[in-house]
XYZ file of C-alpha atoms in Angstrom:
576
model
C 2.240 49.305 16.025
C -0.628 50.201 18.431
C -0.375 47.222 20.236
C 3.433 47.565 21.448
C 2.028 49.514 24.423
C 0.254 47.032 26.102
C 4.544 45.709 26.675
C 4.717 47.897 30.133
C 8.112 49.252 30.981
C 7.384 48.167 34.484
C 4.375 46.484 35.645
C 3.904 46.330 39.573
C 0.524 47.660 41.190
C 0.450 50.328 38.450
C 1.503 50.380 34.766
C 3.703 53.341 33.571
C 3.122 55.022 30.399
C 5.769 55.192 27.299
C 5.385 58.623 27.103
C 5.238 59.877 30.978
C 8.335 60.457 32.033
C 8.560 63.413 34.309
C 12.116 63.930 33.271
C 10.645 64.203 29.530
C 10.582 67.884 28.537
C 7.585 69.251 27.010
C 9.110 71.039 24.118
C 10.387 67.731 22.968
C 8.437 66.232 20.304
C 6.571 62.797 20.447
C 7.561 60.430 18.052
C 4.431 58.812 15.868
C 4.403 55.567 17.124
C 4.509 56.898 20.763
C 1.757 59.311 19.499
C -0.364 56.332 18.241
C -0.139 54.515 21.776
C -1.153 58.507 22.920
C -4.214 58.534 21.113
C -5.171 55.027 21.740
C -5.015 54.795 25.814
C -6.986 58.150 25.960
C -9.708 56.880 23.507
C -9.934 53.546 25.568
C -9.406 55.053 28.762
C -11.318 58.506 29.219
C -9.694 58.983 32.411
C -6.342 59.794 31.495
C -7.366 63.324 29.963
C -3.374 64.207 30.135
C 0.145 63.597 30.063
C 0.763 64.615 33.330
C -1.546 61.615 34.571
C 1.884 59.271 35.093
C 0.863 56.011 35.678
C -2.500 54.118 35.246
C -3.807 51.650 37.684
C -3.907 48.057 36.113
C -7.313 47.532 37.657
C -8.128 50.199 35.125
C -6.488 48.164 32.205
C -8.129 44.630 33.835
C -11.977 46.067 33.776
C -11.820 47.454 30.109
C -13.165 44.207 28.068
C -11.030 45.573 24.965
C -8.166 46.127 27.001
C -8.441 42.248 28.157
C -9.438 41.244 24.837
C -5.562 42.779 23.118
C -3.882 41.561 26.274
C -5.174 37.819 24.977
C -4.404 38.977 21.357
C -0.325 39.798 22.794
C -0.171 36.818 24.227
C -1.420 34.278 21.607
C -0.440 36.291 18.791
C 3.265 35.499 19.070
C 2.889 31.979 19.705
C 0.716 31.437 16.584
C 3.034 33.646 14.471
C 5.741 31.417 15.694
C 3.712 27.856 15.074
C 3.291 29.014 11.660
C 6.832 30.357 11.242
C 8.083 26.872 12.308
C 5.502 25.140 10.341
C 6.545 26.893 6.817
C 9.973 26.408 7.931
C 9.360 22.691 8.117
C 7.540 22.885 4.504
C 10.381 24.546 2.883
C 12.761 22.282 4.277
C 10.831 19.464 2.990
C 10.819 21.216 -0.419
C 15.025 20.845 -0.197
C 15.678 18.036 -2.104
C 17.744 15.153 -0.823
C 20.608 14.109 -2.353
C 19.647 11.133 -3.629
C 22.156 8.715 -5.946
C 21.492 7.163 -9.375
C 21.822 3.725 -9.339
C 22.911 1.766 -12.716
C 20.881 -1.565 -13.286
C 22.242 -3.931 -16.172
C 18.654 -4.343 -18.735
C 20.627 -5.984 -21.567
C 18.540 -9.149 -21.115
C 15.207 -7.954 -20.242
C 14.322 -5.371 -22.731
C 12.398 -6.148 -25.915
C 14.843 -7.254 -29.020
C 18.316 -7.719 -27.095
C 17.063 -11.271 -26.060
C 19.523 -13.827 -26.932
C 19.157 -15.581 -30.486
C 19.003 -18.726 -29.247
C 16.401 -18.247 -26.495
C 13.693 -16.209 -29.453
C 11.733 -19.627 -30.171
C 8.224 -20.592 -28.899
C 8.037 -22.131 -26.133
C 5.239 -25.390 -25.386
C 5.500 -26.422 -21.514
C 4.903 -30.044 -21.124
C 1.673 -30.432 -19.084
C 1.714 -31.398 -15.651
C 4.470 -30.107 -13.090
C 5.993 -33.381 -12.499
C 7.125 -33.382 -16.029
C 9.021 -30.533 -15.701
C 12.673 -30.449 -15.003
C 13.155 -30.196 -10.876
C 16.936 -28.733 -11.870
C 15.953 -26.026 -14.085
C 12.655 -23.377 -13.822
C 11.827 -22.695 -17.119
C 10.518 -19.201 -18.197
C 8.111 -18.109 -21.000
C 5.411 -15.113 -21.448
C 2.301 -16.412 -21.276
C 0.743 -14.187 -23.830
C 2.819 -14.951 -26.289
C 4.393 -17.994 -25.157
C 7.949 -16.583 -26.207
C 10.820 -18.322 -24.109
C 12.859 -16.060 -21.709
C 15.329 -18.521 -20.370
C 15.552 -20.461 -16.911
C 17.020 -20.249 -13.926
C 18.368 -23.181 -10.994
C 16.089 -24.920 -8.642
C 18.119 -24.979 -5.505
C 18.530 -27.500 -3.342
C 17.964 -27.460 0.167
C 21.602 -27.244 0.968
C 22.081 -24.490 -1.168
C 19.502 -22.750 0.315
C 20.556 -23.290 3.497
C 23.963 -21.823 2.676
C 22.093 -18.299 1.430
C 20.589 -17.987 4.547
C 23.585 -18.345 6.278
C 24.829 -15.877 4.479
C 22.125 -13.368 4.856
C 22.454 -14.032 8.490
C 26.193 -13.025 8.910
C 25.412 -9.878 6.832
C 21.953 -9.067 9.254
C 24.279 -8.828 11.930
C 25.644 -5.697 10.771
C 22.948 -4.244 9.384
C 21.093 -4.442 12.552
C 23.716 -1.416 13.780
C 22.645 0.622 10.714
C 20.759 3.857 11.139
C 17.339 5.128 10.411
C 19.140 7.548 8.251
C 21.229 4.731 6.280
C 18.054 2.955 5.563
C 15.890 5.824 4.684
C 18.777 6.347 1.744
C 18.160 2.702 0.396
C 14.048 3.601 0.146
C 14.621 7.052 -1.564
C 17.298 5.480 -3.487
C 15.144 2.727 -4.483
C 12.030 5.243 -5.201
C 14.038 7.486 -7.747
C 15.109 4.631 -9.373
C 11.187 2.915 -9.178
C 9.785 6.499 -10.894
C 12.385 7.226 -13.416
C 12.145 3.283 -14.990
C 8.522 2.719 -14.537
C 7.931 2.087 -18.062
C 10.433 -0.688 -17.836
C 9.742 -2.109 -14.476
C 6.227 -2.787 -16.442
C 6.873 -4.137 -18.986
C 9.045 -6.804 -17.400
C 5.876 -7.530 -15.452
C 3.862 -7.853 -18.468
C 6.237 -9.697 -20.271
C 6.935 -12.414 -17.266
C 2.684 -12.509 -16.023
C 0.522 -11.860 -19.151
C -1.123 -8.254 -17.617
C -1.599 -5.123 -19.102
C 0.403 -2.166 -18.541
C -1.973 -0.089 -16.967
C -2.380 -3.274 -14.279
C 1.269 -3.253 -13.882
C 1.115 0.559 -12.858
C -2.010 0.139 -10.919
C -0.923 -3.166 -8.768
C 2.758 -2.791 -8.891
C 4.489 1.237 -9.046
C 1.351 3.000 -7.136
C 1.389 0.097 -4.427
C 5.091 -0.152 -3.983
C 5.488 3.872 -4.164
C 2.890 4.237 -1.261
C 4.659 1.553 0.564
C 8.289 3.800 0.234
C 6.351 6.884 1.034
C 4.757 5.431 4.469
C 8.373 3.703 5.146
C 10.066 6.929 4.754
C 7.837 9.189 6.511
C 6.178 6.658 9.207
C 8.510 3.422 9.720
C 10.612 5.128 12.260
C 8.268 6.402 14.423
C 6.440 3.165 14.760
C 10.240 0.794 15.246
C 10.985 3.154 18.575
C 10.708 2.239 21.784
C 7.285 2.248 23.474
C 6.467 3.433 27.210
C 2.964 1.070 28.428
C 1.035 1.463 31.583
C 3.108 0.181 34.353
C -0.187 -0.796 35.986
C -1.435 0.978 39.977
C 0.977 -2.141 41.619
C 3.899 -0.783 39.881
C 3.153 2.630 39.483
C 6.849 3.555 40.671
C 8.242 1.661 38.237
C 8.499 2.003 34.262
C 7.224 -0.088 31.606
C 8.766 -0.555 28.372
C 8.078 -1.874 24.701
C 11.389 -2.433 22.766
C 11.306 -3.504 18.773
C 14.265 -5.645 17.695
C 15.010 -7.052 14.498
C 14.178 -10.947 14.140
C 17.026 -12.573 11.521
C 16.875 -13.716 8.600
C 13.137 -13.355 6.938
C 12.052 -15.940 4.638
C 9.558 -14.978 2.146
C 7.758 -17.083 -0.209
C 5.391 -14.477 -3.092
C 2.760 -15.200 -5.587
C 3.431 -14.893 -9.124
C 0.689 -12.040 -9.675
C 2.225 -9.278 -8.954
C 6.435 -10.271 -9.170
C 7.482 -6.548 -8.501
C 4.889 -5.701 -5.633
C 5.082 -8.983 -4.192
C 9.161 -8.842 -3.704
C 9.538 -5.318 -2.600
C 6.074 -5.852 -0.313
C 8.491 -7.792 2.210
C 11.837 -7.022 1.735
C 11.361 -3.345 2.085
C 9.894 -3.909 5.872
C 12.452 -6.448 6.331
C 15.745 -4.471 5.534
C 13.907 -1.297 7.294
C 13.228 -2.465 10.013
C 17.033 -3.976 10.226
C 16.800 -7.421 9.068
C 17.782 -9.590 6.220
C 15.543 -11.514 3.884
C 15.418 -14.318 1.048
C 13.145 -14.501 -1.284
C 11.980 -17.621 -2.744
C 10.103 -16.097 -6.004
C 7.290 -18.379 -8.081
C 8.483 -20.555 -10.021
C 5.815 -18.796 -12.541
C 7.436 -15.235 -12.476
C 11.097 -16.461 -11.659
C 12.140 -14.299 -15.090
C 11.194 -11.224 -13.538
C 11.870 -11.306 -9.971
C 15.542 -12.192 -10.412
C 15.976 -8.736 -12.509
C 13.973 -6.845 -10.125
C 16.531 -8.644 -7.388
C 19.375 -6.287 -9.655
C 17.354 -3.414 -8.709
C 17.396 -3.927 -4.925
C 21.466 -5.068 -4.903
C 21.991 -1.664 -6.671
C 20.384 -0.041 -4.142
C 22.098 -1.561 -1.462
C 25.604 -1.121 -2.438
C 24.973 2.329 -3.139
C 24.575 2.602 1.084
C 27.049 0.148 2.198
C 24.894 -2.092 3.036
C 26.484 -5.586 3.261
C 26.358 -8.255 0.519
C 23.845 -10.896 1.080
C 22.004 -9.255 2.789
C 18.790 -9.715 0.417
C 18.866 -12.919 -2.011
C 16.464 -14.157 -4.321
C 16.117 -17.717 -5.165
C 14.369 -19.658 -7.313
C 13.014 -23.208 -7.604
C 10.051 -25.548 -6.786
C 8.568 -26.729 -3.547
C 11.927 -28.345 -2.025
C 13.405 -25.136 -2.079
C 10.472 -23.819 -0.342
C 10.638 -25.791 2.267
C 14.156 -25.729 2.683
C 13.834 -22.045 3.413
C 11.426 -22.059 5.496
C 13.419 -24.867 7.921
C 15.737 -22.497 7.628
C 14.847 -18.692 8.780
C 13.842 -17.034 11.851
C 10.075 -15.839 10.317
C 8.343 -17.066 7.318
C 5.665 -14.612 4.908
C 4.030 -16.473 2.500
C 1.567 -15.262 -0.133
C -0.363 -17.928 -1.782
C -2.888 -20.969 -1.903
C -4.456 -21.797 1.164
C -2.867 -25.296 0.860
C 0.466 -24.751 0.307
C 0.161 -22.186 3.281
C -1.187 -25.379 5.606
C 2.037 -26.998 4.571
C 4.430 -24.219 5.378
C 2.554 -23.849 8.629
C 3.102 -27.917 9.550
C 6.942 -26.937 8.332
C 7.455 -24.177 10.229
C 5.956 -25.702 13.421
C 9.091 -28.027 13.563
C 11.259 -25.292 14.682
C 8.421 -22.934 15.843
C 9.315 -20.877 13.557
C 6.433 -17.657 13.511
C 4.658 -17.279 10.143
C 2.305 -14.510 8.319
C 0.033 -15.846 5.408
C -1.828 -14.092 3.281
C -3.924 -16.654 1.870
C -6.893 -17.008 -1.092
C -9.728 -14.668 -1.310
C -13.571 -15.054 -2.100
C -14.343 -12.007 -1.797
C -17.972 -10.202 -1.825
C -19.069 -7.354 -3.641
C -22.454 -6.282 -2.435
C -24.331 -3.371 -3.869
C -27.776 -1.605 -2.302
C -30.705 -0.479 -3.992
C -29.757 3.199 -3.133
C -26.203 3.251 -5.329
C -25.625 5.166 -8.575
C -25.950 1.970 -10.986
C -23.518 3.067 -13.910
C -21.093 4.455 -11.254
C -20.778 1.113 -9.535
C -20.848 -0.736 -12.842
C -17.694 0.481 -13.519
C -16.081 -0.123 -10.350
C -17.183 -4.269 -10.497
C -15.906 -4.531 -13.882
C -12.370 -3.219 -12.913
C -12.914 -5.176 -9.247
C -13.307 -8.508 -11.273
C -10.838 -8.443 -14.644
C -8.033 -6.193 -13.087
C -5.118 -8.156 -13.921
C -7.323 -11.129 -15.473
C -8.992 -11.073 -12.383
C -5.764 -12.479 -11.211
C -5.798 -10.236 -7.679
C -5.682 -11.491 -4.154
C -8.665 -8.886 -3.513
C -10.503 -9.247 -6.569
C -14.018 -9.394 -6.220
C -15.215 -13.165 -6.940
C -19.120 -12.913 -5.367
C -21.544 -10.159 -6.695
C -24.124 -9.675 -4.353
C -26.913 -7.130 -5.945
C -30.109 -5.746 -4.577
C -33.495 -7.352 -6.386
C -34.702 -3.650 -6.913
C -31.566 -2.925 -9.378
C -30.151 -6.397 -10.065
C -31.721 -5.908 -13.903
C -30.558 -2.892 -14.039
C -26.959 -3.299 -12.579
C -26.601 -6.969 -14.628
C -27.564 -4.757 -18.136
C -25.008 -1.946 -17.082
C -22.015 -4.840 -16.642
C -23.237 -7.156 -19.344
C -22.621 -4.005 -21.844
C -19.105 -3.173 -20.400
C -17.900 -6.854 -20.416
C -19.414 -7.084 -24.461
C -16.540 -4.469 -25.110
C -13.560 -5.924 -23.277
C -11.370 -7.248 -25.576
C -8.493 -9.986 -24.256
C -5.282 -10.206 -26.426
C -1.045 -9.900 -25.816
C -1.104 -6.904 -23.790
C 2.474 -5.003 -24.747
C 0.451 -4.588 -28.264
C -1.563 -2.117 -26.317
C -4.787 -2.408 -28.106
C -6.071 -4.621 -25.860
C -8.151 -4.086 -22.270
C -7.213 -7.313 -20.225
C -3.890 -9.850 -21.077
C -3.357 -13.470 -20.512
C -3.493 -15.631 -17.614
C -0.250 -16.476 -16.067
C -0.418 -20.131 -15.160
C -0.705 -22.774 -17.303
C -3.759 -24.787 -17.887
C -5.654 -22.092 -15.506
C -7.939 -21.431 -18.158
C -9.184 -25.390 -18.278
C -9.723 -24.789 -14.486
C -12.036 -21.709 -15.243
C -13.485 -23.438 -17.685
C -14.918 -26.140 -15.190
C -16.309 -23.963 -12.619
C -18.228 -22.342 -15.501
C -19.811 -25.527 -16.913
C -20.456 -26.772 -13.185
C -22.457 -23.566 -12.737
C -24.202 -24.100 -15.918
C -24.989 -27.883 -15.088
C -27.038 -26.509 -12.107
C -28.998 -23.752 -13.357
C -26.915 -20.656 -13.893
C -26.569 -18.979 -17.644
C -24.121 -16.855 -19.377
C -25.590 -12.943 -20.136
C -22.435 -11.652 -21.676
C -18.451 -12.499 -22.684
C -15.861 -10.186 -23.933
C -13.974 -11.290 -26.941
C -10.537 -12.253 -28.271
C -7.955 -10.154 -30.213
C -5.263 -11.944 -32.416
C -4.001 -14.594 -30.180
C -0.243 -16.611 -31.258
C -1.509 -20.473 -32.275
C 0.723 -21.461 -28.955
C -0.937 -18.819 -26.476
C -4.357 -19.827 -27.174
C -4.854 -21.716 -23.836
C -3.763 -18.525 -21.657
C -6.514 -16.614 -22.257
C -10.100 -16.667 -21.089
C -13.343 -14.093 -22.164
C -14.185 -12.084 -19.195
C -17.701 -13.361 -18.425
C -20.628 -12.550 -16.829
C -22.998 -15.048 -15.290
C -26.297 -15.231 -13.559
C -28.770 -17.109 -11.873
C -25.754 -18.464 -9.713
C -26.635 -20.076 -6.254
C -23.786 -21.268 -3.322
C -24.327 -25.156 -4.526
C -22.184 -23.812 -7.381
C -18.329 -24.404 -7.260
C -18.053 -20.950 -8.787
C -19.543 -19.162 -5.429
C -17.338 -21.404 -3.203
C -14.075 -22.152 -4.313
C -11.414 -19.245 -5.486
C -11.756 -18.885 -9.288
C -8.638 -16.244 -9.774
C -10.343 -15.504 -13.085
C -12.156 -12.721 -15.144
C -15.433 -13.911 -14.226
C -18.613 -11.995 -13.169
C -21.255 -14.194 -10.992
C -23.935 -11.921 -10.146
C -26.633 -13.065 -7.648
C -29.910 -11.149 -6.025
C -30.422 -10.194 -2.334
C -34.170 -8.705 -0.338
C -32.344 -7.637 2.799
C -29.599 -6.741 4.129
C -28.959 -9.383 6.726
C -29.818 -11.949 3.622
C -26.324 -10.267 2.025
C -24.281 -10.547 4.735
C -25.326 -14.019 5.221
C -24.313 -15.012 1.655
C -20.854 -13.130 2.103
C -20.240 -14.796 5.264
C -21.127 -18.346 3.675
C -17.781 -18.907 2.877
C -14.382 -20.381 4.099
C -12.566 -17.638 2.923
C -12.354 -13.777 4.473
C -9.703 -12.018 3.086
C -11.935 -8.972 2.028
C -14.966 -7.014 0.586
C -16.412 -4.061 -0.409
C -20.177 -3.166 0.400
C -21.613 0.251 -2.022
C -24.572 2.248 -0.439
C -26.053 5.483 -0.963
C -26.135 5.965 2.846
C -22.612 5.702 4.178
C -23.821 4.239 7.618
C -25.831 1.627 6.509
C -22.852 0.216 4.331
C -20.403 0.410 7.291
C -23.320 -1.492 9.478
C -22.982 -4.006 6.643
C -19.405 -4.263 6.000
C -18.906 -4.797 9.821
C -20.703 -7.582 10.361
C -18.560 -9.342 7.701
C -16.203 -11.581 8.202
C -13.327 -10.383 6.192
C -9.391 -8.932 7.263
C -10.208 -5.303 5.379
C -13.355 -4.053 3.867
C -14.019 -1.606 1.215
C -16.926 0.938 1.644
C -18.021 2.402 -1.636
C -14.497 1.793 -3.028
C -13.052 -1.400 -4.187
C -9.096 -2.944 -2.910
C -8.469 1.208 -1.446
C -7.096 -0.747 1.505
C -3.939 -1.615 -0.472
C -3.199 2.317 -0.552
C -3.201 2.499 2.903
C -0.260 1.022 4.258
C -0.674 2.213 7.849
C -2.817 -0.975 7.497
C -1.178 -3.337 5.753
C 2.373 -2.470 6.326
C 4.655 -5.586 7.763
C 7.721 -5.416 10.307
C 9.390 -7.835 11.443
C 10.348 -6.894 14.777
């Protein structure tokens, strides 16, 4: 309370005291607080040795270095009590929980034992594409080779009549609010974390990984992605004011963000949940439409994950159509992508030069995200075991089936033995096997005959000097699944003459080559036509961000491996 006195009751040349007023009688008693303020002016100022001294000259007050310093204090003190005031009020309000709707999903078909009778036989693919069916896309887990079902391939007219559709429906949702979208994400996101179990296992089921690579590479990534959406996506779709330049200094400069159409989006098989939500949730945020044209490898799944997002959509009046999946082969691909107003595609680098020659007929704006070699280069100064760890899971997450798995192992001579004996004894204990049995560390591969392919870059490697150090093993594999698997292996002695340091393997292999210096590493990561990422591990921070920038790569990793896919400030794609 001593400080309310420093509040003058008038302030002009001179300040007046609380408790000098000449009308004030002396027989009437002070009150304590006014007695506090008493005490305090006539220890701080000496001069005022009475009550009868009225007023106090504020060049008194002004030349008293405590009496400046709790003049500063009464006027910051209110504005930080009110900062934090409004800052805990902001908290708590964010502790209020939004109502957020349950959405009901139909699972009859995809859970474990409710599977038709007549679709529970194994399943043998013929080999070769072309001999498969061009009407029908087949479905089958790889691990156990069990048959799911099938879906339609589409023709191009049929495509071309769901992106019609989603057009007329974009129209309206281009006039929906920020606070009408939000409501899809958080819908979406309650649903995502109270069915995570399931949404994994239909992942597993449809790709051959584990469930702990489902949760890794498809909840945590498409969570994040929500989270950013919900708390960043607006702020970065409103209008922007730019530098009107020193010519047009009176006038104003602005950046508006539109939406573009109809978005056409063409996603890997490796991660079916992630790689549907990835685009569509930009695309219907940002106030477009999309179709989906899933693999015809993960068809199974993506079409039940579609239920998710339709659920989701009528629970905000959205409009129908507004998001379709469709599935099929490479005519339906290209019908959609002759068909939209922007095309996303996640795959080989091939296919993408084919969608780019496609799209260039209408001009027709595309984002690939192509295949990845990418380097993983560790310095003599790095805790060995630590790192060891880190290039095991950077290599067989997901059956080293990742866009930004590492593929290139780039180790300094001074702890290459070291760092190849710390691997080689990890890999020995991996064991490969049907992963929903859950006593296994990696699952299948996804694709068939993939594991002939691996095979071959292997025994090139081997024809030219390099030599196997260590393999994991098998668990009990069905007699039909035995093709979709392959030992996570480690390999040395490996130079870039070797198809295994060149072209994308997509596999749980480990080649592990020596470096002297560091510009010899970041020559051998940059000898190579690929640059999607990398991830460079150094005991001195500096010296692995010197390293990691002079590599050619879209992200790098320092002294972490794929972070970048957490941080979707990065990453993050609207279609504006």
């Amino acid at each position: 309370s001593s400080l309310f006195f420093i509040f003058p009751t008038r302030l002009s040349s001179s300040l007046t005291l609380p408790w000098a007023d000449s009308k004030v009688e002396k027989s009437k008693q002070l009150s304590p607080v006014t007695r506090n303020h008493q005490k305090f002016i006539t220890k701080h100022f000496p001069s005022v040795t009475a009550l009868s001294d009225l007023r106090l000259p504020c060049s008194a007050i002004l030349g008293n270095p405590r009496a400046r310093e709790l003049l500063a204090m009464a006027f910051w003190w209110p504005l930080i009590v009110l900062a934090l005031a409004y800052g805990l009020c902001r908290f708590l309000f964010m502790l209020i929980p939004v109502n957020v709707p349950s959405i009901d999903v139909d699972v009859s078909d995809v859970t474990e034992g409710n599977q038709a009778q007549e679709n529970s036989f194994i399943y043998i693919p013929p080999r070769g594409r072309t001999q498969q069916s061009e009407t029908k896309v087949q479905c089958y887990e790889p691990a156990t080779m069990k048959y799911l079902g099938y879906f339609p391939a589409l023709s191009p007219s049929e495509v071309e009549e769901r992106v019609a559709l989603a057009k007329k429906a974009q129209t309206v949702w281009a006039k929906s609010s920020f606070k009408q979208r939000r409501q899809f994400l958080r819908i979406l996101l309650k649903y995502i974390l109270e069915h995570q179990q399931l949404i994994c296992e239909v992942s597993s089921r449809d790709t051959g990984k584990t469930m702990v690579d489902a949760s890794l590479g498809e909840i945590m990534t498409t969570c994040e992605k929500i989270t950013w959406l919900l708390s960043e996506g607006e702020r970065w779709l409103k209008p922007e004011y730019r530098s009107s330049g020193r010519s047009m200094i009176h006038k104003k400069a602005k950046v508006e963000f539109h939406p573009l159409g109809v978005i056409g989006a063409i996603v890997s098989w490796n991660y079916p949940f992630h790689n549907v939500f990835n685009p569509m949730l930009a695309a219907v945020f940002s106030g477009n439409g999309i179709v989906i044209k899933v693999s015809e490898h993960a068809s199974w799944s993506g079409c039940f994950y579609f239920r998710i997002i339709q659920a989701a959509l009528a629970a905000v009046g959205a409009p129908d159509n507004l998001v379709d999946v469709i599935t099929g082969f490479a005519e339906t691909g290209e019908a959609l992508v002759s068909s939209v107003d922007k095309v996303i595609f996640v795959g080989s680098p091939g296919v993408g030069k084919k969608i780019m020659r496609n799209a260039a007929k209408n001009l027709v704006p595309v984002t690939l995200e192509l295949g990845g070699k990418d380097a993983f280069i560790v310095c003599e100064d790095v805790d060995v075991p630590h790192v060891a760890q880190v290039a095991v899971r950077a290599a067989l997450q997901s059956s080293g089936q990742n866009c930004a798995g590492a593929e290139r192992f780039y180790v300094h001579r001074d702890v290459y033995a070291s760092f190849v004996t710390q691997v080689s004894q990890i890999v020995k204990s991996v064991s490969a096997g049907p992963p929903l049995t859950g006593r296994y560390d990696m699952g299948a591969l996804c694709m068939q005959e993939h594991s002939e392919r691996l095979q071959n870059l292997v025994n090139d490697a081997l024809e030219k000097g390099a030599e196997i150090v260590a393999r994991g093993s098998f668990g009990h594999l069905g007699e039909g699944a035995v093709d979709q698997f392959f030992p996570p292996t480690v390999i040395v002695n490996v130079d870039h003459t070797m198809k295994l340091m060149q072209e994308e393997a997509f596999g749980p292999i480990l080649p592990i080559m020596k470096f002297s210096t560091d510009e010899e590493a970041i020559k051998l990561a940059n000898d190579s036509r690929y640059g999607l990422g990398c991830a460079v591990f150094s005991g001195s921070q500096r010296r692995a961000r010197e390293i990691a920038s002079k590599i050619h790569t879209g992200v790098a990793a320092v002294n972490d491996f794929a972070s970048s896919y957490m941080c979707q400030a990065i990453l993050s794609l609207v279609f504006t």
